[in-house]
JSON list of N, CA and C in Angstrom, two decimals:
[
{"chain": "A", "resi": 258, "resn": "GLY", "atom": "N", "xyz": [-95.70, 58.91, 147.20]},
{"chain": "A", "resi": 258, "resn": "GLY", "atom": "CA", "xyz": [-94.74, 60.01, 146.78]},
{"chain": "A", "resi": 258, "resn": "GLY", "atom": "C", "xyz": [-93.76, 59.35, 145.77]},
{"chain": "A", "resi": 259, "resn": "ASN", "atom": "N", "xyz": [-92.76, 59.92, 145.16]},
{"chain": "A", "resi": 259, "resn": "ASN", "atom": "CA", "xyz": [-91.86, 59.56, 144.52]},
{"chain": "A", "resi": 259, "resn": "ASN", "atom": "C", "xyz": [-90.90, 58.78, 145.04]},
{"chain": "A", "resi": 260, "resn": "VAL", "atom": "N", "xyz": [-90.68, 57.53, 144.80]},
{"chain": "A", "resi": 260, "resn": "VAL", "atom": "CA", "xyz": [-89.32, 56.56, 145.57]},
{"chain": "A", "resi": 260, "resn": "VAL", "atom": "C", "xyz": [-88.40, 56.58, 144.42]},
{"chain": "A", "resi": 261, "resn": "MET", "atom": "N", "xyz": [-87.30, 56.69, 145.15]},
{"chain": "A", "resi": 261, "resn": "MET", "atom": "CA", "xyz": [-85.88, 56.72, 144.40]},
{"chain": "A", "resi": 261, "resn": "MET", "atom": "C", "xyz": [-85.17, 55.57, 144.56]},
{"chain": "A", "resi": 262, "resn": "TYR", "atom": "N", "xyz": [-84.68, 55.06, 143.39]},
{"chain": "A", "resi": 262, "resn": "TYR", "atom": "CA", "xyz": [-83.60, 53.83, 143.76]},
{"chain": "A", "resi": 262, "resn": "TYR", "atom": "C", "xyz": [-82.21, 53.75, 143.20]},
{"chain": "A", "resi": 263, "resn": "LEU", "atom": "N", "xyz": [-81.39, 53.51, 143.80]},
{"chain": "A", "resi": 263, "resn": "LEU", "atom": "CA", "xyz": [-80.09, 53.46, 143.28]},
{"chain": "A", "resi": 263, "resn": "LEU", "atom": "C", "xyz": [-79.60, 51.98, 142.90]},
{"chain": "A", "resi": 264, "resn": "ARG", "atom": "N", "xyz": [-78.62, 51.91, 141.85]},
{"chain": "A", "resi": 264, "resn": "ARG", "atom": "CA", "xyz": [-78.31, 50.55, 141.38]},
{"chain": "A", "resi": 264, "resn": "ARG", "atom": "C", "xyz": [-76.84, 50.47, 142.11]},
{"chain": "A", "resi": 265, "resn": "LEU", "atom": "N", "xyz": [-76.99, 49.09, 142.91]},
{"chain": "A", "resi": 265, "resn": "LEU", "atom": "CA", "xyz": [-75.84, 48.73, 143.46]},
{"chain": "A", "resi": 265, "resn": "LEU", "atom": "C", "xyz": [-75.26, 47.43, 142.91]},
{"chain": "A", "resi": 266, "resn": "GLY", "atom": "N", "xyz": [-74.27, 47.49, 142.13]},
{"chain": "A", "resi": 266, "resn": "GLY", "atom": "CA", "xyz": [-73.89, 46.35, 141.49]},
{"chain": "A", "resi": 266, "resn": "GLY", "atom": "C", "xyz": [-75.23, 45.93, 140.48]},
{"chain": "A", "resi": 267, "resn": "GLU", "atom": "N", "xyz": [-75.62, 44.78, 140.62]},
{"chain": "A", "resi": 267, "resn": "GLU", "atom": "CA", "xyz": [-76.88, 44.36, 139.99]},
{"chain": "A", "resi": 267, "resn": "GLU", "atom": "C", "xyz": [-78.21, 44.37, 140.44]},
{"chain": "A", "resi": 268, "resn": "GLU", "atom": "N", "xyz": [-78.29, 44.92, 141.56]},
{"chain": "A", "resi": 268, "resn": "GLU", "atom": "CA", "xyz": [-79.40, 45.14, 142.37]},
{"chain": "A", "resi": 268, "resn": "GLU", "atom": "C", "xyz": [-79.78, 46.29, 142.37]},
{"chain": "A", "resi": 269, "resn": "GLU", "atom": "N", "xyz": [-80.99, 46.86, 142.44]},
{"chain": "A", "resi": 269, "resn": "GLU", "atom": "CA", "xyz": [-81.63, 48.09, 142.73]},
{"chain": "A", "resi": 269, "resn": "GLU", "atom": "C", "xyz": [-82.14, 48.05, 143.85]},
{"chain": "A", "resi": 270, "resn": "ILE", "atom": "N", "xyz": [-81.57, 49.43, 144.98]},
{"chain": "A", "resi": 270, "resn": "ILE", "atom": "CA", "xyz": [-82.14, 49.12, 146.23]},
{"chain": "A", "resi": 270, "resn": "ILE", "atom": "C", "xyz": [-82.76, 50.71, 146.39]},
{"chain": "A", "resi": 271, "resn": "GLU", "atom": "N", "xyz": [-83.78, 50.95, 147.31]},
{"chain": "A", "resi": 271, "resn": "GLU", "atom": "CA", "xyz": [-84.62, 52.11, 147.63]},
{"chain": "A", "resi": 271, "resn": "GLU", "atom": "C", "xyz": [-83.43, 53.22, 148.23]},
{"chain": "A", "resi": 272, "resn": "TYR", "atom": "N", "xyz": [-83.44, 54.35, 147.77]},
{"chain": "A", "resi": 272, "resn": "TYR", "atom": "CA", "xyz": [-82.76, 55.45, 148.36]},
{"chain": "A", "resi": 272, "resn": "TYR", "atom": "C", "xyz": [-83.40, 55.84, 149.51]},
{"chain": "A", "resi": 273, "resn": "ASN", "atom": "N", "xyz": [-82.57, 56.18, 150.58]},
{"chain": "A", "resi": 273, "resn": "ASN", "atom": "CA", "xyz": [-83.05, 56.34, 151.78]},
{"chain": "A", "resi": 273, "resn": "ASN", "atom": "C", "xyz": [-81.99, 57.95, 151.98]},
{"chain": "A", "resi": 274, "resn": "PRO", "atom": "N", "xyz": [-82.89, 59.10, 152.00]},
{"chain": "A", "resi": 274, "resn": "PRO", "atom": "CA", "xyz": [-82.08, 59.98, 152.21]},
{"chain": "A", "resi": 274, "resn": "PRO", "atom": "C", "xyz": [-81.28, 60.65, 153.74]},
{"chain": "A", "resi": 275, "resn": "ASP", "atom": "N", "xyz": [-81.61, 59.52, 154.47]},
{"chain": "A", "resi": 275, "resn": "ASP", "atom": "CA", "xyz": [-81.11, 59.61, 155.84]},
{"chain": "A", "resi": 275, "resn": "ASP", "atom": "C", "xyz": [-79.94, 58.95, 156.04]},
{"chain": "A", "resi": 276, "resn": "PHE", "atom": "N", "xyz": [-79.72, 58.04, 155.19]},
{"chain": "A", "resi": 276, "resn": "PHE", "atom": "CA", "xyz": [-78.44, 56.98, 154.87]},
{"chain": "A", "resi": 276, "resn": "PHE", "atom": "C", "xyz": [-77.14, 57.76, 154.97]},
{"chain": "A", "resi": 277, "resn": "LYS", "atom": "N", "xyz": [-76.27, 57.52, 155.91]},
{"chain": "A", "resi": 277, "resn": "LYS", "atom": "CA", "xyz": [-74.98, 57.87, 155.77]},
{"chain": "A", "resi": 277, "resn": "LYS", "atom": "C", "xyz": [-73.77, 56.81, 155.91]},
{"chain": "A", "resi": 278, "resn": "LEU", "atom": "N", "xyz": [-72.91, 56.98, 155.07]},
{"chain": "A", "resi": 278, "resn": "LEU", "atom": "CA", "xyz": [-71.60, 56.01, 154.95]},
{"chain": "A", "resi": 278, "resn": "LEU", "atom": "C", "xyz": [-70.38, 56.61, 155.31]},
{"chain": "A", "resi": 279, "resn": "TYR", "atom": "N", "xyz": [-69.72, 55.87, 156.30]},
{"chain": "A", "resi": 279, "resn": "TYR", "atom": "CA", "xyz": [-68.25, 56.31, 156.74]},
{"chain": "A", "resi": 279, "resn": "TYR", "atom": "C", "xyz": [-67.24, 55.40, 156.42]},
{"chain": "A", "resi": 280, "resn": "PHE", "atom": "N", "xyz": [-66.17, 55.98, 155.86]},
{"chain": "A", "resi": 280, "resn": "PHE", "atom": "CA", "xyz": [-65.04, 55.57, 155.58]},
{"chain": "A", "resi": 280, "resn": "PHE", "atom": "C", "xyz": [-63.86, 55.81, 156.17]},
{"chain": "A", "resi": 281, "resn": "GLN", "atom": "N", "xyz": [-63.10, 54.94, 156.51]},
{"chain": "A", "resi": 281, "resn": "GLN", "atom": "CA", "xyz": [-61.75, 54.87, 157.33]},
{"chain": "A", "resi": 281, "resn": "GLN", "atom": "C", "xyz": [-60.36, 54.63, 156.73]},
{"chain": "A", "resi": 282, "resn": "THR", "atom": "N", "xyz": [-59.45, 55.53, 156.69]},
{"chain": "A", "resi": 282, "resn": "THR", "atom": "CA", "xyz": [-58.33, 54.97, 156.21]},
{"chain": "A", "resi": 282, "resn": "THR", "atom": "C", "xyz": [-56.97, 55.21, 157.26]},
{"chain": "A", "resi": 283, "resn": "LYS", "atom": "N", "xyz": [-55.95, 54.60, 156.76]},
{"chain": "A", "resi": 283, "resn": "LYS", "atom": "CA", "xyz": [-54.68, 54.77, 157.65]},
{"chain": "A", "resi": 283, "resn": "LYS", "atom": "C", "xyz": [-53.77, 55.47, 157.25]},
{"chain": "A", "resi": 284, "resn": "LEU", "atom": "N", "xyz": [-54.30, 56.15, 155.95]},
{"chain": "A", "resi": 284, "resn": "LEU", "atom": "CA", "xyz": [-53.24, 57.00, 155.10]},
{"chain": "A", "resi": 284, "resn": "LEU", "atom": "C", "xyz": [-53.18, 58.13, 155.99]},
{"chain": "A", "resi": 285, "resn": "SER", "atom": "N", "xyz": [-51.93, 58.91, 156.38]},
{"chain": "A", "resi": 285, "resn": "SER", "atom": "CA", "xyz": [-51.79, 59.94, 157.00]},
{"chain": "A", "resi": 285, "resn": "SER", "atom": "C", "xyz": [-52.36, 61.52, 156.32]},
{"chain": "A", "resi": 286, "resn": "ASN", "atom": "N", "xyz": [-52.01, 61.52, 155.15]},
{"chain": "A", "resi": 286, "resn": "ASN", "atom": "CA", "xyz": [-52.81, 62.67, 154.47]},
{"chain": "A", "resi": 286, "resn": "ASN", "atom": "C", "xyz": [-53.57, 61.96, 153.17]},
{"chain": "A", "resi": 287, "resn": "PRO", "atom": "N", "xyz": [-54.70, 61.45, 153.10]},
{"chain": "A", "resi": 287, "resn": "PRO", "atom": "CA", "xyz": [-55.13, 61.18, 151.91]},
{"chain": "A", "resi": 287, "resn": "PRO", "atom": "C", "xyz": [-55.45, 62.20, 151.13]},
{"chain": "A", "resi": 288, "resn": "HIS", "atom": "N", "xyz": [-55.57, 61.97, 149.65]},
{"chain": "A", "resi": 288, "resn": "HIS", "atom": "CA", "xyz": [-55.97, 62.91, 148.54]},
{"chain": "A", "resi": 288, "resn": "HIS", "atom": "C", "xyz": [-57.04, 62.16, 147.83]},
{"chain": "A", "resi": 289, "resn": "TYR", "atom": "N", "xyz": [-58.13, 62.82, 147.62]},
{"chain": "A", "resi": 289, "resn": "TYR", "atom": "CA", "xyz": [-59.23, 62.46, 147.06]},
{"chain": "A", "resi": 289, "resn": "TYR", "atom": "C", "xyz": [-59.67, 63.46, 145.80]},
{"chain": "A", "resi": 290, "resn": "LYS", "atom": "N", "xyz": [-60.24, 62.98, 144.58]},
{"chain": "A", "resi": 290, "resn": "LYS", "atom": "CA", "xyz": [-60.50, 63.70, 143.48]},
{"chain": "A", "resi": 290, "resn": "LYS", "atom": "C", "xyz": [-61.35, 64.88, 144.22]},
{"chain": "A", "resi": 291, "resn": "PRO", "atom": "N", "xyz": [-61.41, 66.01, 143.51]},
{"chain": "A", "resi": 291, "resn": "PRO", "atom": "CA", "xyz": [-62.19, 67.29, 144.00]},
{"chain": "A", "resi": 291, "resn": "PRO", "atom": "C", "xyz": [-63.54, 66.77, 143.81]},
{"chain": "A", "resi": 292, "resn": "GLU", "atom": "N", "xyz": [-64.20, 66.02, 142.81]},
{"chain": "A", "resi": 292, "resn": "GLU", "atom": "CA", "xyz": [-65.65, 65.59, 142.67]},
{"chain": "A", "resi": 292, "resn": "GLU", "atom": "C", "xyz": [-65.95, 64.98, 143.59]},
{"chain": "A", "resi": 293, "resn": "ILE", "atom": "N", "xyz": [-64.94, 64.17, 144.38]},
{"chain": "A", "resi": 293, "resn": "ILE", "atom": "CA", "xyz": [-65.59, 63.47, 145.82]},
{"chain": "A", "resi": 293, "resn": "ILE", "atom": "C", "xyz": [-65.38, 64.18, 146.90]},
{"chain": "A", "resi": 294, "resn": "ALA", "atom": "N", "xyz": [-64.32, 64.98, 146.99]},
{"chain": "A", "resi": 294, "resn": "ALA", "atom": "CA", "xyz": [-63.90, 65.70, 148.27]},
{"chain": "A", "resi": 294, "resn": "ALA", "atom": "C", "xyz": [-65.35, 66.53, 148.46]},
{"chain": "A", "resi": 295, "resn": "SER", "atom": "N", "xyz": [-65.48, 67.29, 147.22]},
{"chain": "A", "resi": 295, "resn": "SER", "atom": "CA", "xyz": [-66.76, 67.95, 147.41]},
{"chain": "A", "resi": 295, "resn": "SER", "atom": "C", "xyz": [-67.81, 67.64, 148.16]},
{"chain": "A", "resi": 296, "resn": "GLN", "atom": "N", "xyz": [-68.06, 66.41, 148.06]},
{"chain": "A", "resi": 296, "resn": "GLN", "atom": "CA", "xyz": [-69.49, 65.86, 148.56]},
{"chain": "A", "resi": 296, "resn": "GLN", "atom": "C", "xyz": [-69.04, 65.20, 149.64]},
{"chain": "A", "resi": 297, "resn": "CYS", "atom": "N", "xyz": [-67.99, 65.30, 150.67]},
{"chain": "A", "resi": 297, "resn": "CYS", "atom": "CA", "xyz": [-67.66, 64.43, 151.70]},
{"chain": "A", "resi": 297, "resn": "CYS", "atom": "C", "xyz": [-67.24, 65.32, 152.72]},
{"chain": "A", "resi": 298, "resn": "THR", "atom": "N", "xyz": [-67.33, 65.03, 153.94]},
{"chain": "A", "resi": 298, "resn": "THR", "atom": "CA", "xyz": [-66.74, 65.66, 155.11]},
{"chain": "A", "resi": 298, "resn": "THR", "atom": "C", "xyz": [-65.62, 64.92, 155.59]},
{"chain": "A", "resi": 299, "resn": "ILE", "atom": "N", "xyz": [-64.41, 65.51, 155.60]},
{"chain": "A", "resi": 299, "resn": "ILE", "atom": "CA", "xyz": [-63.28, 64.55, 155.79]},
{"chain": "A", "resi": 299, "resn": "ILE", "atom": "C", "xyz": [-62.90, 64.94, 157.40]},
{"chain": "A", "resi": 300, "resn": "ILE", "atom": "N", "xyz": [-62.44, 64.26, 157.95]},
{"chain": "A", "resi": 300, "resn": "ILE", "atom": "CA", "xyz": [-62.12, 64.65, 159.32]},
{"chain": "A", "resi": 300, "resn": "ILE", "atom": "C", "xyz": [-60.85, 63.86, 159.59]},
{"chain": "A", "resi": 301, "resn": "ASN", "atom": "N", "xyz": [-59.74, 64.43, 159.83]},
{"chain": "A", "resi": 301, "resn": "ASN", "atom": "CA", "xyz": [-58.59, 63.93, 160.11]},
{"chain": "A", "resi": 301, "resn": "ASN", "atom": "C", "xyz": [-58.15, 63.90, 161.89]},
{"chain": "A", "resi": 302, "resn": "PHE", "atom": "N", "xyz": [-58.16, 62.68, 162.29]},
{"chain": "A", "resi": 302, "resn": "PHE", "atom": "CA", "xyz": [-57.84, 62.49, 163.75]},
{"chain": "A", "resi": 302, "resn": "PHE", "atom": "C", "xyz": [-56.77, 62.21, 164.18]},
{"chain": "A", "resi": 303, "resn": "ILE", "atom": "N", "xyz": [-56.01, 62.46, 162.96]},
{"chain": "A", "resi": 303, "resn": "ILE", "atom": "CA", "xyz": [-54.41, 62.30, 163.62]},
{"chain": "A", "resi": 303, "resn": "ILE", "atom": "C", "xyz": [-53.76, 63.61, 163.60]},
{"chain": "A", "resi": 304, "resn": "ALA", "atom": "N", "xyz": [-53.43, 64.36, 164.93]},
{"chain": "A", "resi": 304, "resn": "ALA", "atom": "CA", "xyz": [-53.18, 65.68, 165.17]},
{"chain": "A", "resi": 304, "resn": "ALA", "atom": "C", "xyz": [-51.69, 65.70, 165.47]},
{"chain": "A", "resi": 305, "resn": "THR", "atom": "N", "xyz": [-50.68, 66.00, 164.54]},
{"chain": "A", "resi": 305, "resn": "THR", "atom": "CA", "xyz": [-49.42, 66.27, 164.37]},
{"chain": "A", "resi": 305, "resn": "THR", "atom": "C", "xyz": [-49.19, 67.72, 164.39]},
{"chain": "A", "resi": 306, "resn": "GLU", "atom": "N", "xyz": [-48.12, 68.19, 164.72]},
{"chain": "A", "resi": 306, "resn": "GLU", "atom": "CA", "xyz": [-47.91, 69.85, 164.50]},
{"chain": "A", "resi": 306, "resn": "GLU", "atom": "C", "xyz": [-48.03, 70.05, 163.19]},
{"chain": "A", "resi": 307, "resn": "ARG", "atom": "N", "xyz": [-47.33, 69.44, 162.25]},
{"chain": "A", "resi": 307, "resn": "ARG", "atom": "CA", "xyz": [-47.10, 69.36, 160.77]},
{"chain": "A", "resi": 307, "resn": "ARG", "atom": "C", "xyz": [-48.50, 69.25, 160.37]},
{"chain": "A", "resi": 308, "resn": "GLY", "atom": "N", "xyz": [-49.17, 68.41, 160.60]},
{"chain": "A", "resi": 308, "resn": "GLY", "atom": "CA", "xyz": [-50.60, 68.30, 160.23]},
{"chain": "A", "resi": 308, "resn": "GLY", "atom": "C", "xyz": [-51.79, 69.36, 160.33]},
{"chain": "A", "resi": 309, "resn": "LEU", "atom": "N", "xyz": [-51.44, 69.93, 161.66]},
{"chain": "A", "resi": 309, "resn": "LEU", "atom": "CA", "xyz": [-52.44, 71.10, 162.01]},
{"chain": "A", "resi": 309, "resn": "LEU", "atom": "C", "xyz": [-51.94, 72.54, 161.28]},
{"chain": "A", "resi": 310, "resn": "GLU", "atom": "N", "xyz": [-50.70, 72.41, 160.87]},
{"chain": "A", "resi": 310, "resn": "GLU", "atom": "CA", "xyz": [-50.10, 73.80, 160.24]},
{"chain": "A", "resi": 310, "resn": "GLU", "atom": "C", "xyz": [-50.35, 73.45, 158.93]},
{"chain": "A", "resi": 311, "resn": "ASP", "atom": "N", "xyz": [-50.53, 72.26, 158.33]},
{"chain": "A", "resi": 311, "resn": "ASP", "atom": "CA", "xyz": [-51.08, 72.13, 156.85]},
{"chain": "A", "resi": 311, "resn": "ASP", "atom": "C", "xyz": [-52.74, 72.43, 156.79]},
{"chain": "A", "resi": 312, "resn": "GLN", "atom": "N", "xyz": [-53.34, 72.00, 158.04]},
{"chain": "A", "resi": 312, "resn": "GLN", "atom": "CA", "xyz": [-54.98, 72.27, 157.81]},
{"chain": "A", "resi": 312, "resn": "GLN", "atom": "C", "xyz": [-55.16, 73.65, 157.87]},
{"chain": "A", "resi": 313, "resn": "LEU", "atom": "N", "xyz": [-54.59, 74.21, 158.60]},
{"chain": "A", "resi": 313, "resn": "LEU", "atom": "CA", "xyz": [-54.57, 75.71, 159.01]},
{"chain": "A", "resi": 313, "resn": "LEU", "atom": "C", "xyz": [-54.20, 76.74, 157.73]},
{"chain": "A", "resi": 314, "resn": "LEU", "atom": "N", "xyz": [-52.94, 76.28, 157.22]},
{"chain": "A", "resi": 314, "resn": "LEU", "atom": "CA", "xyz": [-52.63, 77.19, 156.02]},
{"chain": "A", "resi": 314, "resn": "LEU", "atom": "C", "xyz": [-53.83, 76.48, 154.79]},
{"chain": "A", "resi": 315, "resn": "ALA", "atom": "N", "xyz": [-54.30, 75.35, 154.77]},
{"chain": "A", "resi": 315, "resn": "ALA", "atom": "CA", "xyz": [-55.30, 75.06, 153.86]},
{"chain": "A", "resi": 315, "resn": "ALA", "atom": "C", "xyz": [-56.47, 76.12, 153.75]},
{"chain": "A", "resi": 316, "resn": "LYS", "atom": "N", "xyz": [-57.16, 76.23, 155.32]},
{"chain": "A", "resi": 316, "resn": "LYS", "atom": "CA", "xyz": [-58.25, 76.95, 155.63]},
{"chain": "A", "resi": 316, "resn": "LYS", "atom": "C", "xyz": [-57.90, 78.66, 155.13]},
{"chain": "A", "resi": 317, "resn": "VAL", "atom": "N", "xyz": [-56.82, 79.09, 155.23]},
{"chain": "A", "resi": 317, "resn": "VAL", "atom": "CA", "xyz": [-56.47, 80.43, 155.13]},
{"chain": "A", "resi": 317, "resn": "VAL", "atom": "C", "xyz": [-56.06, 80.75, 153.60]},
{"chain": "A", "resi": 318, "resn": "VAL", "atom": "N", "xyz": [-55.68, 79.64, 153.09]},
{"chain": "A", "resi": 318, "resn": "VAL", "atom": "CA", "xyz": [-55.61, 79.80, 151.57]},
{"chain": "A", "resi": 318, "resn": "VAL", "atom": "C", "xyz": [-57.26, 79.91, 150.94]},
{"chain": "A", "resi": 319, "resn": "GLU", "atom": "N", "xyz": [-57.78, 79.05, 151.62]},
{"chain": "A", "resi": 319, "resn": "GLU", "atom": "CA", "xyz": [-59.09, 78.79, 150.87]},
{"chain": "A", "resi": 319, "resn": "GLU", "atom": "C", "xyz": [-59.96, 79.92, 151.17]},
{"chain": "A", "resi": 320, "resn": "LEU", "atom": "N", "xyz": [-59.87, 80.70, 152.48]},
{"chain": "A", "resi": 320, "resn": "LEU", "atom": "CA", "xyz": [-60.52, 81.76, 152.57]},
{"chain": "A", "resi": 320, "resn": "LEU", "atom": "C", "xyz": [-60.08, 82.94, 151.94]},
{"chain": "A", "resi": 321, "resn": "GLU", "atom": "N", "xyz": [-58.83, 83.21, 151.90]},
{"chain": "A", "resi": 321, "resn": "GLU", "atom": "CA", "xyz": [-58.22, 84.57, 151.29]},
{"chain": "A", "resi": 321, "resn": "GLU", "atom": "C", "xyz": [-57.82, 84.44, 150.07]},
{"chain": "A", "resi": 322, "resn": "ARG", "atom": "N", "xyz": [-57.50, 83.24, 149.42]},
{"chain": "A", "resi": 322, "resn": "ARG", "atom": "CA", "xyz": [-57.00, 83.03, 148.11]},
{"chain": "A", "resi": 322, "resn": "ARG", "atom": "C", "xyz": [-57.57, 82.02, 147.40]},
{"chain": "A", "resi": 323, "resn": "ARG", "atom": "N", "xyz": [-58.90, 82.21, 146.89]},
{"chain": "A", "resi": 323, "resn": "ARG", "atom": "CA", "xyz": [-59.80, 80.96, 146.38]},
{"chain": "A", "resi": 323, "resn": "ARG", "atom": "C", "xyz": [-58.85, 80.55, 145.05]},
{"chain": "A", "resi": 324, "resn": "ASP", "atom": "N", "xyz": [-58.43, 81.34, 144.48]},
{"chain": "A", "resi": 324, "resn": "ASP", "atom": "CA", "xyz": [-57.75, 81.24, 143.23]},
{"chain": "A", "resi": 324, "resn": "ASP", "atom": "C", "xyz": [-56.55, 80.21, 143.28]},
{"chain": "A", "resi": 325, "resn": "LEU", "atom": "N", "xyz": [-55.61, 80.21, 144.34]},
{"chain": "A", "resi": 325, "resn": "LEU", "atom": "CA", "xyz": [-54.57, 79.62, 144.73]},
{"chain": "A", "resi": 325, "resn": "LEU", "atom": "C", "xyz": [-55.28, 78.08, 145.27]},
{"chain": "A", "resi": 326, "resn": "GLU", "atom": "N", "xyz": [-56.43, 78.09, 145.73]},
{"chain": "A", "resi": 326, "resn": "GLU", "atom": "CA", "xyz": [-56.77, 76.61, 146.55]},
{"chain": "A", "resi": 326, "resn": "GLU", "atom": "C", "xyz": [-57.47, 76.06, 144.96]},
{"chain": "A", "resi": 327, "resn": "GLU", "atom": "N", "xyz": [-57.95, 76.69, 144.08]},
{"chain": "A", "resi": 327, "resn": "GLU", "atom": "CA", "xyz": [-58.39, 76.17, 143.05]},
{"chain": "A", "resi": 327, "resn": "GLU", "atom": "C", "xyz": [-57.33, 75.41, 142.46]},
{"chain": "A", "resi": 328, "resn": "LYS", "atom": "N", "xyz": [-56.39, 76.11, 142.19]},
{"chain": "A", "resi": 328, "resn": "LYS", "atom": "CA", "xyz": [-55.07, 75.87, 141.28]},
{"chain": "A", "resi": 328, "resn": "LYS", "atom": "C", "xyz": [-54.30, 74.70, 142.20]},
{"chain": "A", "resi": 329, "resn": "SER", "atom": "N", "xyz": [-54.28, 74.44, 143.20]},
{"chain": "A", "resi": 329, "resn": "SER", "atom": "CA", "xyz": [-53.85, 73.40, 144.27]},
{"chain": "A", "resi": 329, "resn": "SER", "atom": "C", "xyz": [-54.89, 72.34, 144.25]},
{"chain": "A", "resi": 330, "resn": "LYS", "atom": "N", "xyz": [-55.76, 72.43, 143.91]},
{"chain": "A", "resi": 330, "resn": "LYS", "atom": "CA", "xyz": [-56.68, 71.19, 143.62]},
{"chain": "A", "resi": 330, "resn": "LYS", "atom": "C", "xyz": [-56.70, 70.61, 142.27]},
{"chain": "A", "resi": 331, "resn": "ALA", "atom": "N", "xyz": [-56.34, 71.37, 141.40]},
{"chain": "A", "resi": 331, "resn": "ALA", "atom": "CA", "xyz": [-56.38, 71.00, 139.83]},
{"chain": "A", "resi": 331, "resn": "ALA", "atom": "C", "xyz": [-55.04, 70.62, 140.02]},
{"chain": "A", "resi": 332, "resn": "LEU", "atom": "N", "xyz": [-53.92, 70.67, 140.49]},
{"chain": "A", "resi": 332, "resn": "LEU", "atom": "CA", "xyz": [-52.52, 70.29, 140.49]},
{"chain": "A", "resi": 332, "resn": "LEU", "atom": "C", "xyz": [-52.62, 68.66, 141.53]},
{"chain": "A", "resi": 333, "resn": "ALA", "atom": "N", "xyz": [-53.25, 68.57, 142.31]},
{"chain": "A", "resi": 333, "resn": "ALA", "atom": "CA", "xyz": [-53.53, 67.42, 143.05]},
{"chain": "A", "resi": 333, "resn": "ALA", "atom": "C", "xyz": [-54.35, 66.60, 142.12]},
{"chain": "A", "resi": 334, "resn": "GLU", "atom": "N", "xyz": [-55.32, 66.81, 141.36]},
{"chain": "A", "resi": 334, "resn": "GLU", "atom": "CA", "xyz": [-56.17, 65.89, 140.58]},
{"chain": "A", "resi": 334, "resn": "GLU", "atom": "C", "xyz": [-55.26, 65.56, 139.67]},
{"chain": "A", "resi": 335, "resn": "ALA", "atom": "N", "xyz": [-54.53, 66.24, 138.93]},
{"chain": "A", "resi": 335, "resn": "ALA", "atom": "CA", "xyz": [-53.47, 66.03, 137.86]},
{"chain": "A", "resi": 335, "resn": "ALA", "atom": "C", "xyz": [-52.53, 64.94, 138.52]},
{"chain": "A", "resi": 336, "resn": "ALA", "atom": "N", "xyz": [-52.33, 65.25, 139.55]},
{"chain": "A", "resi": 336, "resn": "ALA", "atom": "CA", "xyz": [-50.90, 64.32, 140.09]},
{"chain": "A", "resi": 336, "resn": "ALA", "atom": "C", "xyz": [-51.63, 62.77, 140.16]},
{"chain": "A", "resi": 337, "resn": "ILE", "atom": "N", "xyz": [-52.80, 62.69, 140.74]},
{"chain": "A", "resi": 337, "resn": "ILE", "atom": "CA", "xyz": [-53.50, 61.34, 140.97]},
{"chain": "A", "resi": 337, "resn": "ILE", "atom": "C", "xyz": [-53.86, 60.90, 139.69]},
{"chain": "A", "resi": 338, "resn": "ASP", "atom": "N", "xyz": [-54.37, 61.66, 138.65]},
{"chain": "A", "resi": 338, "resn": "ASP", "atom": "CA", "xyz": [-54.17, 61.01, 137.08]},
{"chain": "A", "resi": 338, "resn": "ASP", "atom": "C", "xyz": [-53.01, 60.68, 136.55]},
{"chain": "A", "resi": 339, "resn": "TYR", "atom": "N", "xyz": [-51.94, 61.28, 137.00]},
{"chain": "A", "resi": 339, "resn": "TYR", "atom": "CA", "xyz": [-50.63, 60.69, 136.45]},
{"chain": "A", "resi": 339, "resn": "TYR", "atom": "C", "xyz": [-50.20, 59.37, 137.12]},
{"chain": "A", "resi": 340, "resn": "GLN", "atom": "N", "xyz": [-50.42, 59.51, 138.38]},
{"chain": "A", "resi": 340, "resn": "GLN", "atom": "CA", "xyz": [-50.15, 58.17, 139.23]},
{"chain": "A", "resi": 340, "resn": "GLN", "atom": "C", "xyz": [-51.11, 56.90, 138.51]},
{"chain": "A", "resi": 341, "resn": "ILE", "atom": "N", "xyz": [-52.13, 56.98, 138.31]},
{"chain": "A", "resi": 341, "resn": "ILE", "atom": "CA", "xyz": [-53.00, 56.02, 137.62]},
{"chain": "A", "resi": 341, "resn": "ILE", "atom": "C", "xyz": [-52.44, 55.80, 136.20]},
{"chain": "A", "resi": 342, "resn": "GLN", "atom": "N", "xyz": [-52.02, 56.72, 135.55]},
{"chain": "A", "resi": 342, "resn": "GLN", "atom": "CA", "xyz": [-51.53, 56.41, 134.26]},
{"chain": "A", "resi": 342, "resn": "GLN", "atom": "C", "xyz": [-50.12, 55.41, 134.45]},
{"chain": "A", "resi": 343, "resn": "LEU", "atom": "N", "xyz": [-49.27, 55.71, 135.45]},
{"chain": "A", "resi": 343, "resn": "LEU", "atom": "CA", "xyz": [-48.15, 55.01, 135.77]},
{"chain": "A", "resi": 343, "resn": "LEU", "atom": "C", "xyz": [-48.30, 53.61, 136.07]},
{"chain": "A", "resi": 344, "resn": "VAL", "atom": "N", "xyz": [-49.49, 53.40, 136.71]},
{"chain": "A", "resi": 344, "resn": "VAL", "atom": "CA", "xyz": [-49.94, 52.01, 137.00]},
{"chain": "A", "resi": 344, "resn": "VAL", "atom": "C", "xyz": [-50.29, 51.40, 136.08]}
]
């Protein structure tokens, strides 16, 4: 069959669809660009009351007001871009 390869640095490696990669961060509320977040499953293991409220509100807004969720993502992406420009 067809074999797919990925370029990792200078090396080409065979693609395995069963491969999974896990990242861990100590950031309490990390923000990722939408194109990255849409391809990942983000799990927050820190359960604070405020954190749970934020997650629940995000889910409600996502389900009931998709337009606001998209605007929020766009603003978060713009903020990240501005931070990168400042550095």
